Coordinates of C-alpha atoms and ligand atoms in Angstrom, one line a residue:
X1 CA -7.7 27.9 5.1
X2 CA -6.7 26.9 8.8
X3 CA -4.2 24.0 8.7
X4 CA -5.1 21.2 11.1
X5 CA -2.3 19.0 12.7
X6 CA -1.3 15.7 10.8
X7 CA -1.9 12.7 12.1
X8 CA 0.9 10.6 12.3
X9 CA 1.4 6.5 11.1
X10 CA 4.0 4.0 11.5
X11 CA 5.0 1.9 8.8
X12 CA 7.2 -1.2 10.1
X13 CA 9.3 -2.4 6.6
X14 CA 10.3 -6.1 7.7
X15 CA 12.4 -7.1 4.5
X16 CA 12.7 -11.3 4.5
X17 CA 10.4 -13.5 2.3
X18 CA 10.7 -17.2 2.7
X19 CA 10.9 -16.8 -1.4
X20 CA 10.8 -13.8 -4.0
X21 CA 7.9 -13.8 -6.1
X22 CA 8.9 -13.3 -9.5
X23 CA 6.6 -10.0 -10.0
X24 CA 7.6 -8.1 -7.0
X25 CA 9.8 -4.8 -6.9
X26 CA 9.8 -4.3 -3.5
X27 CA 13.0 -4.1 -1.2
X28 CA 13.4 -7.8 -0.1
X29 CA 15.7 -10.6 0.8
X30 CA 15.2 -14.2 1.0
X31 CA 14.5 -15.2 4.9
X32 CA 17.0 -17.5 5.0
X33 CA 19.8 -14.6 5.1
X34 CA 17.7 -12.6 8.0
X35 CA 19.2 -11.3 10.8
X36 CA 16.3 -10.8 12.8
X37 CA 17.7 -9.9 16.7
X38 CA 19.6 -7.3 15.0
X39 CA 16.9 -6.3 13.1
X40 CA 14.5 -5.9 15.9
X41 CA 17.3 -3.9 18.0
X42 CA 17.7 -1.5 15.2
X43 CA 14.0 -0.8 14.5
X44 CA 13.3 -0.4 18.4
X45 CA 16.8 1.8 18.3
X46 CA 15.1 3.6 15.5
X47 CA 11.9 4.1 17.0
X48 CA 14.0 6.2 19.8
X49 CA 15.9 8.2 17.4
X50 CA 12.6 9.4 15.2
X51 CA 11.2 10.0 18.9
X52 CA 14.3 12.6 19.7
X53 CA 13.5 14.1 16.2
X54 CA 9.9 14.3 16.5
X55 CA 8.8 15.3 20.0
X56 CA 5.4 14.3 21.6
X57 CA 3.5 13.0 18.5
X58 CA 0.0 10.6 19.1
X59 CA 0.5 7.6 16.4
X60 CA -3.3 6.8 14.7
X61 CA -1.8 3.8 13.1
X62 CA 0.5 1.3 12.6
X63 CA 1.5 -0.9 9.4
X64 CA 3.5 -4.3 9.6
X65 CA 4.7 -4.2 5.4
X66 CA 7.1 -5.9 3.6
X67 CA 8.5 -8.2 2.9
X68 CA 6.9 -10.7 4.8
X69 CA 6.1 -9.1 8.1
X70 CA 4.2 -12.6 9.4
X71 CA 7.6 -14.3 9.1
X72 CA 8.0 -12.1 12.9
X73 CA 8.3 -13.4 15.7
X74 CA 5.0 -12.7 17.5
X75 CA 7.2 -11.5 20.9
X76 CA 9.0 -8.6 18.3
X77 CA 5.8 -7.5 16.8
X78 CA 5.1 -7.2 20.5
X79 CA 8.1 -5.5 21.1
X80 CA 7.5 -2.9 18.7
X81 CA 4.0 -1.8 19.2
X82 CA 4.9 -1.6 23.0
X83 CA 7.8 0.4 22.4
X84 CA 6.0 2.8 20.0
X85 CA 3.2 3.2 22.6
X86 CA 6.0 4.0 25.2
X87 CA 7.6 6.4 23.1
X88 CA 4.7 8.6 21.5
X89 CA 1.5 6.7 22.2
X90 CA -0.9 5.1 20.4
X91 CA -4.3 7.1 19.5
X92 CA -7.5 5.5 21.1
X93 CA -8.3 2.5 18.5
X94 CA -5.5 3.0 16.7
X95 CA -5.3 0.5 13.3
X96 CA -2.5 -1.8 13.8
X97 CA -2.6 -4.1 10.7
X98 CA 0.0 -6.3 8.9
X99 CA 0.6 -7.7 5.5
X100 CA 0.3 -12.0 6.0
X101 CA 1.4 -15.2 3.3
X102 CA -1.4 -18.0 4.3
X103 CA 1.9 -19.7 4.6
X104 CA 2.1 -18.0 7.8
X105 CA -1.1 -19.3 9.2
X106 CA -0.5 -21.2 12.2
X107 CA 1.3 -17.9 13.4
X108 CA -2.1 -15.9 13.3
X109 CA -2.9 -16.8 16.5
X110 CA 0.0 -15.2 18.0
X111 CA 0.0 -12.3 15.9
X112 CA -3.1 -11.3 17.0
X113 CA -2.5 -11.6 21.1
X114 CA 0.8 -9.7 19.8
X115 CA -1.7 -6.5 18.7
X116 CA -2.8 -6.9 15.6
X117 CA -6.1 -6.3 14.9
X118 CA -6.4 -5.6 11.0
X119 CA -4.6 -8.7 9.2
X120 CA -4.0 -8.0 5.3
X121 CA -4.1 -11.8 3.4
X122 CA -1.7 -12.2 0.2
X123 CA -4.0 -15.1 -1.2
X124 CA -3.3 -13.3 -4.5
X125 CA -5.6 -16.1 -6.5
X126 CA -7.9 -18.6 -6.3
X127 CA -6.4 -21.2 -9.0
X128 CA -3.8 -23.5 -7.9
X129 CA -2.1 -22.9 -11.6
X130 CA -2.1 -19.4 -11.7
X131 CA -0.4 -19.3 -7.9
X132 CA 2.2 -21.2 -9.3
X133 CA 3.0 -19.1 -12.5
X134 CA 2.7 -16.1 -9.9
X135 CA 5.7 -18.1 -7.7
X136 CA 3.4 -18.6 -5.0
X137 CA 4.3 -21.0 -2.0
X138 CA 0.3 -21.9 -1.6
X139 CA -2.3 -23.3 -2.6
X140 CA -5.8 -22.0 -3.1
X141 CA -6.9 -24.2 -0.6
X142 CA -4.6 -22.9 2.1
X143 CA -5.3 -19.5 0.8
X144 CA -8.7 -19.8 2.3
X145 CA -8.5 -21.8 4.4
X146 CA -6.0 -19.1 5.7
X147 CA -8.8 -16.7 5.1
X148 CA -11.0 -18.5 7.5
X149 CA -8.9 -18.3 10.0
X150 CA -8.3 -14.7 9.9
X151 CA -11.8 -14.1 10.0
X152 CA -12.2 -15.8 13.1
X153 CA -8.9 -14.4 14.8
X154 CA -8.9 -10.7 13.5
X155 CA -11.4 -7.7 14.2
X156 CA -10.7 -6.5 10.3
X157 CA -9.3 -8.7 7.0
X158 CA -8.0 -7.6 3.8
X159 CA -8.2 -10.5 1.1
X160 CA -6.0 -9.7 -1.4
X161 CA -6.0 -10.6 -5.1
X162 CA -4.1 -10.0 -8.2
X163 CA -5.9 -9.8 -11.8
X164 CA -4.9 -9.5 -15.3
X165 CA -3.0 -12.2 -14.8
X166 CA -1.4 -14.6 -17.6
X167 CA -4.1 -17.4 -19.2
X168 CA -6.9 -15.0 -16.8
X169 CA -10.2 -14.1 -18.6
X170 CA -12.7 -11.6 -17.8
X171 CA -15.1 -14.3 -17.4
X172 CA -12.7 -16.5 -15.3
X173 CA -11.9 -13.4 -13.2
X174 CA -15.6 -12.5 -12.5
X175 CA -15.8 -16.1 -11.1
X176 CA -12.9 -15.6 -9.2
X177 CA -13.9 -12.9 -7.7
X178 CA -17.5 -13.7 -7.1
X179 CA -16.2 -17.0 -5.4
X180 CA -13.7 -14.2 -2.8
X181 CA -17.0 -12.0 -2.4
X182 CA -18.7 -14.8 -0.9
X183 CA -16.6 -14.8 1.8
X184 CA -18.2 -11.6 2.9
X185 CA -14.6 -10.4 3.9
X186 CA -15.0 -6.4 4.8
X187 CA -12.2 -4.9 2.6
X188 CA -10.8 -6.5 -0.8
X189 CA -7.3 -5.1 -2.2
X190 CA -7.2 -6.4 -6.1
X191 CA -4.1 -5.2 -8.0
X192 CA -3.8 -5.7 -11.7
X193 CA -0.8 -7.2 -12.1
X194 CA 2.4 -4.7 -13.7
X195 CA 5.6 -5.7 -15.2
X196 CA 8.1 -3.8 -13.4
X197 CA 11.2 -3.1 -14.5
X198 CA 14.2 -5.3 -12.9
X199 CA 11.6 -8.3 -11.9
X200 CA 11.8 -12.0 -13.2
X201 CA 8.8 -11.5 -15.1
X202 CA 10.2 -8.3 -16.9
X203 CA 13.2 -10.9 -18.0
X204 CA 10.3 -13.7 -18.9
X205 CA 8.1 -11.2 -21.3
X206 CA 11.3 -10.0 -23.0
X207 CA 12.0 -13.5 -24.0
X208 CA 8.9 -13.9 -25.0
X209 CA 8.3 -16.7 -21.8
X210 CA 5.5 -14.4 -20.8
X211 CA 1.9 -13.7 -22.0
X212 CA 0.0 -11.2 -19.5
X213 CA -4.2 -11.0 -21.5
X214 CA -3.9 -7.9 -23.7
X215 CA -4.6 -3.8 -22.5
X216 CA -8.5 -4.3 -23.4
X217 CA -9.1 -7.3 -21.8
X218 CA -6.9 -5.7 -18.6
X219 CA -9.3 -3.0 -19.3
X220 CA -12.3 -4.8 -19.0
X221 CA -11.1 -6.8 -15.7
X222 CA -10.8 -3.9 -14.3
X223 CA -14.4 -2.1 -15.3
X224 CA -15.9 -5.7 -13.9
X225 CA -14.4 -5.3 -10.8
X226 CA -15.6 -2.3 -10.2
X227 CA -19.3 -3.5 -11.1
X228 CA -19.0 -6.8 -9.2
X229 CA -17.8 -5.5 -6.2
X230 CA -20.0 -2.7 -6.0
X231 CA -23.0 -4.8 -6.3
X232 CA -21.6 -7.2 -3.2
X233 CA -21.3 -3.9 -1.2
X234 CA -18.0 -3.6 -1.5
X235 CA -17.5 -0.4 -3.6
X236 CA -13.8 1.0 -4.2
X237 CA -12.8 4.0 -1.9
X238 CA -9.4 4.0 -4.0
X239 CA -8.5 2.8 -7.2
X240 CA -7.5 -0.4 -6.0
X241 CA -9.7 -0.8 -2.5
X242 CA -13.0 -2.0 -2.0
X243 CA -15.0 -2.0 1.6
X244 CA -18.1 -2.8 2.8
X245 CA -18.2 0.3 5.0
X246 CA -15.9 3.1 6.2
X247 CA -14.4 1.4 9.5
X248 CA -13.5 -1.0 7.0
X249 CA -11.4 1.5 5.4
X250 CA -7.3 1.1 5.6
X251 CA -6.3 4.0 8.1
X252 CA -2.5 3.7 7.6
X253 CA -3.4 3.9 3.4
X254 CA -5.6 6.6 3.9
X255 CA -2.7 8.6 5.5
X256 CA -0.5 8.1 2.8
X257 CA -3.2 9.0 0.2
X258 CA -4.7 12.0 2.3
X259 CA -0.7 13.6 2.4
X260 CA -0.7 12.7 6.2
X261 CA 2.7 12.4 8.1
X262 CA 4.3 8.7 8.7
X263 CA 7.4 7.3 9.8
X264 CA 8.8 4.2 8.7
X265 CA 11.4 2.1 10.2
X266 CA 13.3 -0.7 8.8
X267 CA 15.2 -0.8 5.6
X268 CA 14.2 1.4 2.8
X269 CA 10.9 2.4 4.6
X270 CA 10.2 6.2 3.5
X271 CA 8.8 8.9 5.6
X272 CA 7.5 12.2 5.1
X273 CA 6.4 14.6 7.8
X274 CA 6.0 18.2 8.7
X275 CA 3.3 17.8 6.1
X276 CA 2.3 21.7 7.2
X277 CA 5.4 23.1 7.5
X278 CA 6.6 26.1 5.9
X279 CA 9.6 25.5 4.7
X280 CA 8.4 22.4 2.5
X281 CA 8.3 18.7 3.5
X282 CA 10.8 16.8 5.0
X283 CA 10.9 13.4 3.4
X284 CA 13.5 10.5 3.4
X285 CA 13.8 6.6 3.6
X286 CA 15.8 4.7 5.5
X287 CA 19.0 2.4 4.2
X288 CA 17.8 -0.4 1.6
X289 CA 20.3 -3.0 2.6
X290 CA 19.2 -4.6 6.0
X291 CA 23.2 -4.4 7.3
X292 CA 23.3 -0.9 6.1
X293 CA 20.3 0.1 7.9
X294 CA 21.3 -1.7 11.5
X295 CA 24.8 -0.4 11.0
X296 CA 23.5 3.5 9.9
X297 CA 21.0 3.2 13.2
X298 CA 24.2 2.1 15.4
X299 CA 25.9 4.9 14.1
X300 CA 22.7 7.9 15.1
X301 CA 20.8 7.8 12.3
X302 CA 20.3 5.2 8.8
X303 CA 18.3 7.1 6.6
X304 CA 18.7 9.4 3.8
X305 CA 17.0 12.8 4.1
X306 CA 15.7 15.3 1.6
X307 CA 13.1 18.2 1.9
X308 CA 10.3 18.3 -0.5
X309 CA 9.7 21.4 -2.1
X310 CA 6.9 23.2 -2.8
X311 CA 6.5 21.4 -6.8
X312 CA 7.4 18.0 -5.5
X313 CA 4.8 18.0 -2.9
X314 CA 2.4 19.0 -4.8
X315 CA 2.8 16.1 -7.2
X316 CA 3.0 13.6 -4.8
X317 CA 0.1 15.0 -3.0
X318 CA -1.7 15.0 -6.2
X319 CA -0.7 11.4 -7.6
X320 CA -2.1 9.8 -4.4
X321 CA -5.2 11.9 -3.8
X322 CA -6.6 11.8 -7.2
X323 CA -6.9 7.9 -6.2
X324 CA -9.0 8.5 -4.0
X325 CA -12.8 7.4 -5.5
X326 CA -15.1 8.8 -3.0
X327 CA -12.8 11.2 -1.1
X328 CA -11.1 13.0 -4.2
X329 CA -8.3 15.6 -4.3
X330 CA -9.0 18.3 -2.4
X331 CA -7.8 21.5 -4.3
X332 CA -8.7 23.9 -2.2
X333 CA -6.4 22.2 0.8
X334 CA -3.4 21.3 -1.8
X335 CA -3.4 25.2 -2.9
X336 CA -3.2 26.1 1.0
X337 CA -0.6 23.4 1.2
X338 CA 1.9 24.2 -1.8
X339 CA 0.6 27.2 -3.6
X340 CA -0.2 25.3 -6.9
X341 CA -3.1 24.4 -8.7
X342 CA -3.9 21.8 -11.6
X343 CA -3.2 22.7 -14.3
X344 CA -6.1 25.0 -16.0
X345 CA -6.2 23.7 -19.6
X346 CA -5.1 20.0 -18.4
X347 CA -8.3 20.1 -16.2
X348 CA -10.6 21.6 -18.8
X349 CA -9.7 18.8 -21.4
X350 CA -9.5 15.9 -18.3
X351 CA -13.5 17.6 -17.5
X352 CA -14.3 17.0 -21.9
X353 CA -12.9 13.5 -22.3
X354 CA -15.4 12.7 -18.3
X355 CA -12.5 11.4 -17.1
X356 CA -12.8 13.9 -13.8
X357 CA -15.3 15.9 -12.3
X358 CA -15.6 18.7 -10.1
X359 CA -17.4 18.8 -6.5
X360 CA -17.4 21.9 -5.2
X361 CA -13.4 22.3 -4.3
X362 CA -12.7 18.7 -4.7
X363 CA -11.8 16.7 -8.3
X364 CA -13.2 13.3 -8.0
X365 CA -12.7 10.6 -11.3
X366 CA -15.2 9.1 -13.2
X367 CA -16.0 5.6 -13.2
X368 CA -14.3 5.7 -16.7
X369 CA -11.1 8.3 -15.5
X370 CA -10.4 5.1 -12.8
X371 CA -9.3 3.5 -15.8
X372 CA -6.3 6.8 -16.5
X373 CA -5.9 7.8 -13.3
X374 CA -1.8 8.4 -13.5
X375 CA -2.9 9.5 -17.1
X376 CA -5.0 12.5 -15.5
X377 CA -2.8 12.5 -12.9
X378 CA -0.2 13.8 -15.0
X379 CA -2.7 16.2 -17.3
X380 CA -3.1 17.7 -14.2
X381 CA 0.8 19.1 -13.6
X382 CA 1.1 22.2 -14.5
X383 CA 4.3 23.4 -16.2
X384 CA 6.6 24.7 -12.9
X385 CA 8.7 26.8 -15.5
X386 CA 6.3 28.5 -17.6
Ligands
SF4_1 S1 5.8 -12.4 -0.6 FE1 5.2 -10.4 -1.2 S2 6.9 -9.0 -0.6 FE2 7.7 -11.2 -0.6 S3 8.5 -11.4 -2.7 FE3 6.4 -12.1 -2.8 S4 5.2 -10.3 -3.4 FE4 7.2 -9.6 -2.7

């Protein structure tokens, strides 16, 4: 199999949140402790550094994450899309999207003359109650009206829900999410909501403070979402992502699921590249602590590096390409990759129980296997020692 040359994204991690919401794990820090000049001369510092490392790459798409990347200043997002197009170069029509609070929304304006031209919305729900038990700082009626507004501003929105959530129904979700649909918005992301370990709503359900709808009617949520969006035109590409069409597709996700190469700067933002190389991947992410990170750029470098090996690559490659719906994991292309191959009898039992199906060289899941993906994810290992 001839290897083609990665593409290459940018992932932008900008850490501060005007308040932690109390179901998120991600690396963040309440805004009113940012730093962010000394931020914005450490990622531009960074940009430099991955540029020495790199050489001449072409970037095919940029990600604003974090965090709450519309708390920016419009002139740094500005700053940092100019910069990486001075330093490597953007691709023709590269994506260059970024993750948005409706909070945000008199900012959108100048986010968008900044470069962005894909914005992600966090409305997260439609119920005034359920934003609040989800530590929300809006309403339902700034959520869309937020949404409106990015319609009209943005070449490409993301309206973004969470389900499963406490007091939620299947009934009251298929409301909910017929009421999003009608805003004919060209890509959906709806997460079902996890308890993750460390979070404020981990400490909540152990005291018993917390009452998420049970696994069946999670379960069925998740089945009627798939059914309801698929009849708007909006089917999922990935386990979580609907769009109307494929330029309504998330690029930068697509990388990440499709084993591309990225970069990220800011703090904690992973990377992996030399997706090809021969000698395994080298992977790494950058300092979690935002004075950690500035300090470790100041000083040459602010990551932590490790190099994938040939097993670890080919379970990441095959926990995020198995999500794909339409696409599927290519096994042909992960063989030629790493070597390895799902494992036989895992595969055999995933194809009895439906939950997967083979196309040619690619494994794609069932409607029902969408359900167990990490479960046939993990069917799939095979046992590196045997
Ligand atoms: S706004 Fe987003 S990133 Fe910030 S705490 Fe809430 S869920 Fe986490």
């Amino acid at each position: 199999m001839t290897a083609r040359p990665a593409r290459l994204g940018l992932y932008i991690h900008w850490p501060y949140c005007a308040r932690i919401c109390p179901y998120c794990d991600f690396n963040v820090y309440k805004a009113a402790h940012a730093q962010p000049e000394a931020l914005l001369d450490a990622m531009l510092a960074d940009l430099a550094l991955w540029r020495d490392r790199l050489g001449a790459r072409t970037i095919h798409s940029v990600h604003f994450g974090g965090g709450t990347p519309s708390l920016m200043a419009p002139a740094a997002i500005a700053a940092l899309l100019e910069t990486a197009d001075r330093l490597f170069g953007l691709a023709p029509g590269a994506e260059i999207g970024l993750e948005a609070n409706p909070m945000e929304h008199e900012r959108f304006a100048g986010i968008a003359s900044a470069g962005v031209e894909r914005l992600s919305l966090g409305v997260q729900a439609l119920d005034d109650d359920s934003l609040k038990r989800l530590g929300r700082d809006h309403d339902a009626r700034t959520g869309l009206a937020a949404l409106e507004k990015a319609q009209a501003l943005f070449r490409r929105v993301s309206l973004d829900l969470i389900y499963a959530r406490e007091t939620q129904t299947p009934e009251s979700w298929r409301r909910e999410l017929e009421t999003a649909l009608g805003f004919g918005t060209g890509h959906m992301s709806l997460y079902q909501l996890t308890i993750e370990p460390g979070t404020a709503f981990e400490r909540k359900l152990k005291r018993g403070a917390l009452t998420p709808p049970p696994d069946d009617a999670a379960a069925d949520m998740y089945a009627l979402t798939q059914e309801v969006c698929a009849s708007a035109g909006l089917p999922s590409y990935e386990i979580s992502n609907h769009a109307r069409s494929e330029a309504d597709q998330s690029v930068h996700n697509r990388l990440y699921w499709e084993g591309e190469d990225w970069i990220g700067i800011g703090p904690g933002a992973h990377s992996r590249v030399g997706a090809f190389a021969k000698d395994g991947r080298a992977g790494g992410a950058a300092h979690r602590r935002p004075e950690l990170y500035i300090e470790g750029v100041k000083s040459g470098d602010g990551h932590e590096r490790e190099r994938l090996d040939a097993d670890a690559e080919f379970i990441e490659r095959l926990l995020m390409g198995i999500r794909l719906t339409e696409a599927g994991l290519d096994v042909e292309r992960l063989a030629a990759l790493t070597g390895l191959r799902p494992d036989a009898d895992g595969l055999a039992r995933m194809r009895a129980q439906e939950l997967v199906l083979a196309r040619g060289s690619t494994l794609v899941l069932t409607e029902r296997g969408r359900a167990f993906a990490d479960h046939v994810a993990e069917t799939l290992i095979p046992d590196f020692d045997a």
